[in-house]
Amino acid sequence: MFYIELKERHHEILEIVKREGPITSEQIASLLNITRSAIRSDLNLLTMSGMLEAKPKVGYMYVGSMERQKIADYLNAIRVGDLKSRPVAILETTSVYDAVVLMFLEDVGSIFITNEEHYLSGIISRKDLLKAAIGGGDIHQMPVGIIMTRMPNVVTVAPSEPVVEAARKIMEHEIDALPVVDEIFRNGQVFYRIVGRFSKTNITKLFVEIGNKLGGDWFE
Amino acid sequence: MFYIELKERHHEILEIVKREGPITSEQIASLLNITRSAIRSDLNLLTMSGMLEAKPKVGYMYVGSMERQKIADYLNAIRVGDLKSRPVAILETTSVYDAVVLMFLEDVGSIFITNEEHYLSGIISRKDLLKAAIGGGDIHQMPVGIIMTRMPNVVTVAPSEPVVEAARKIMEHEIDALPVVDEIFRNGQVFYRIVGRFSKTNITKLFVEIGNKLGGDWFE
């Protein structure tokens, strides 16, 4: 890398590319109200210095945004199926009390609920259980099926979806965990087979692994 | 970029640098049982092709690992203070029932507990509240001070710490949220003033923002 002193016009070009990139040299020239040939040497210099990158058929990009684009691409390549945890599921007829005990034993924030054919029928969170526990009813007699969030209101994720998409669903719907499901089509109906659990904990763990400088190969 | 056909020795060198990098040319030569001058042209070629990068005084690095290093550096530069949420705190004397109600109202997973001087004295989680709720005691009369996790067993984080470090604490101690605190020294004792809340939710949100290709400037 060599040292160059930036002139006023270099700063103007950098600002434009930062804001509008990817952008062609024609578009930059037009925004500056000058001819394309007048900025050719400036663009060459900014590209040589590493501040801009010229992508064929795309245009000029600010290198800072490209690095962030690479990070985004990296994250978007990691799939839910690479990270998912073992699911914890019970039948709709299980009592709320037994669900609480299981939640403590397994130390999970959400339990998935299935019908008798073992397809996903609902989900129950710590919040749901807490609400039932202070509600005054007999939680030994009350089945979880009464207080669970029921399909189709359960937000699910497929193993092939990027973890970024799963994280977006978690934030958007303000939930802690997603059932990871395969869709089964039978007699024109869709059923969901539970194949995993994906939660904020999985994302936090991934975050630590990516941020760990001593780490080795991550997900290769 | 130009096209080069890799010879057997190029593959050997790449494997070594991938596994052992950063590594000097002397060390590579020694692992291959040949002289340093014998691999000089191979190293030049691999560097020119962009597969290896030579860092002065450090050695050769595999470019794949450098990209990951850059991502790790990027994440490690984001501080807890940049992301923290508003804390929710109550006095030790508050009843468990009122804590449950507050948890629902504020929709948080953990509530911080303070002494009368408003310094951090404990923390209470949904799990703690659920345990108390099914325990059979009178949660209207029971103060949270009895069932909370008490200092110094509460794991805290400073605003200046990297979010990666906060995520590591969350995973290591298997907790949902950390109080973000300033340390106050008085009469040779340390007190913790609560300035925020940092949880798996903050990390999940950050993850979405970094992964969002349409996103703009992130944290600049």
Short mmCIF file of N, CA and C in Angstrom, two decimals, chain A residues 110 112 120-123 149-158 161 165-181 192 196-198:
data_model
loop_
_atom_site.label_atom_id
_atom_site.label_comp_id
_atom_site.label_asym_id
_atom_site.label_seq_id
_atom_site.Cartn_x
_atom_site.Cartn_y
_atom_site.Cartn_z
N SER A 110 -38.51 -23.77 26.03
CA SER A 110 -39.78 -24.11 25.35
C SER A 110 -39.86 -25.62 25.16
N PHE A 112 -42.01 -28.53 22.88
CA PHE A 112 -42.90 -28.71 21.73
C PHE A 112 -43.96 -29.73 22.09
N LEU A 120 -46.16 -32.12 15.09
CA LEU A 120 -46.22 -30.88 15.88
C LEU A 120 -47.65 -30.34 15.95
N SER A 121 -48.12 -30.09 17.17
CA SER A 121 -49.46 -29.48 17.28
C SER A 121 -49.43 -28.17 18.07
N GLY A 122 -48.33 -27.92 18.80
CA GLY A 122 -48.26 -26.67 19.56
C GLY A 122 -46.91 -26.48 20.22
N ILE A 123 -46.81 -25.41 21.01
CA ILE A 123 -45.57 -25.10 21.73
C ILE A 123 -45.95 -24.46 23.05
N THR A 149 -49.68 -22.61 22.74
CA THR A 149 -49.93 -21.93 21.47
C THR A 149 -50.11 -23.03 20.42
N ARG A 150 -51.23 -22.97 19.69
CA ARG A 150 -51.62 -24.09 18.83
C ARG A 150 -51.30 -23.80 17.36
N MET A 151 -51.00 -24.86 16.59
CA MET A 151 -50.85 -24.70 15.15
C MET A 151 -52.15 -24.14 14.59
N PRO A 152 -52.15 -23.27 13.53
CA PRO A 152 -50.99 -22.84 12.75
C PRO A 152 -50.29 -21.61 13.32
N ASN A 153 -50.50 -21.29 14.60
CA ASN A 153 -49.89 -20.08 15.16
C ASN A 153 -48.45 -20.28 15.65
N VAL A 154 -47.95 -21.52 15.51
CA VAL A 154 -46.56 -21.78 15.92
C VAL A 154 -45.63 -21.43 14.75
N VAL A 155 -44.60 -20.63 15.04
CA VAL A 155 -43.63 -20.26 14.00
C VAL A 155 -42.58 -21.36 13.93
N THR A 156 -42.37 -21.91 12.72
CA THR A 156 -41.41 -23.01 12.56
C THR A 156 -40.29 -22.60 11.60
N VAL A 157 -39.27 -23.44 11.52
CA VAL A 157 -38.15 -23.18 10.62
C VAL A 157 -37.72 -24.52 10.02
N ALA A 158 -37.22 -24.48 8.77
CA ALA A 158 -36.74 -25.69 8.12
C ALA A 158 -35.22 -25.81 8.31
N GLU A 161 -33.01 -23.57 6.11
CA GLU A 161 -33.03 -22.10 6.18
C GLU A 161 -31.76 -21.56 6.84
N GLU A 165 -32.10 -16.13 8.97
CA GLU A 165 -33.54 -16.11 8.78
C GLU A 165 -34.26 -16.58 10.05
N ALA A 166 -33.71 -17.61 10.68
CA ALA A 166 -34.30 -18.10 11.93
C ALA A 166 -34.23 -17.01 13.01
N ALA A 167 -33.09 -16.31 13.08
CA ALA A 167 -32.93 -15.24 14.06
C ALA A 167 -33.96 -14.14 13.80
N ARG A 168 -34.19 -13.85 12.52
CA ARG A 168 -35.16 -12.82 12.16
C ARG A 168 -36.57 -13.22 12.62
N LYS A 169 -36.94 -14.49 12.43
CA LYS A 169 -38.26 -14.98 12.88
C LYS A 169 -38.38 -14.85 14.39
N ILE A 170 -37.31 -15.19 15.11
CA ILE A 170 -37.31 -15.11 16.58
C ILE A 170 -37.55 -13.67 17.03
N MET A 171 -36.85 -12.72 16.40
CA MET A 171 -37.00 -11.32 16.78
C MET A 171 -38.38 -10.79 16.40
N GLU A 172 -38.81 -11.11 15.17
CA GLU A 172 -40.05 -10.56 14.66
C GLU A 172 -41.25 -11.03 15.48
N HIS A 173 -41.26 -12.29 15.87
CA HIS A 173 -42.41 -12.84 16.60
C HIS A 173 -42.20 -12.81 18.11
N GLU A 174 -41.07 -12.26 18.55
CA GLU A 174 -40.77 -12.15 19.99
C GLU A 174 -40.93 -13.47 20.71
N ILE A 175 -40.22 -14.49 20.18
CA ILE A 175 -40.26 -15.81 20.81
C ILE A 175 -38.84 -16.26 21.15
N ASP A 176 -38.74 -17.32 21.95
CA ASP A 176 -37.41 -17.78 22.37
C ASP A 176 -36.86 -18.89 21.50
N ALA A 177 -37.76 -19.76 21.04
CA ALA A 177 -37.29 -20.95 20.33
C ALA A 177 -38.22 -21.31 19.19
N LEU A 178 -37.65 -21.94 18.16
CA LEU A 178 -38.41 -22.39 17.00
C LEU A 178 -38.30 -23.91 16.88
N PRO A 179 -39.41 -24.60 16.61
CA PRO A 179 -39.28 -26.01 16.25
C PRO A 179 -38.68 -26.10 14.84
N VAL A 180 -37.66 -26.94 14.69
CA VAL A 180 -37.10 -27.19 13.35
C VAL A 180 -37.89 -28.38 12.79
N VAL A 181 -38.51 -28.18 11.63
CA VAL A 181 -39.44 -29.19 11.13
C VAL A 181 -39.20 -29.57 9.67
N TYR A 192 -46.16 -31.52 10.22
CA TYR A 192 -44.80 -31.10 10.57
C TYR A 192 -44.14 -32.12 11.49
N GLY A 196 -35.76 -30.88 15.32
CA GLY A 196 -34.79 -30.15 16.14
C GLY A 196 -35.41 -28.96 16.81
N ARG A 197 -34.55 -28.22 17.52
CA ARG A 197 -34.94 -27.03 18.26
C ARG A 197 -33.91 -25.97 17.95
N PHE A 198 -34.37 -24.75 17.67
CA PHE A 198 -33.43 -23.67 17.38
C PHE A 198 -33.83 -22.45 18.20
#
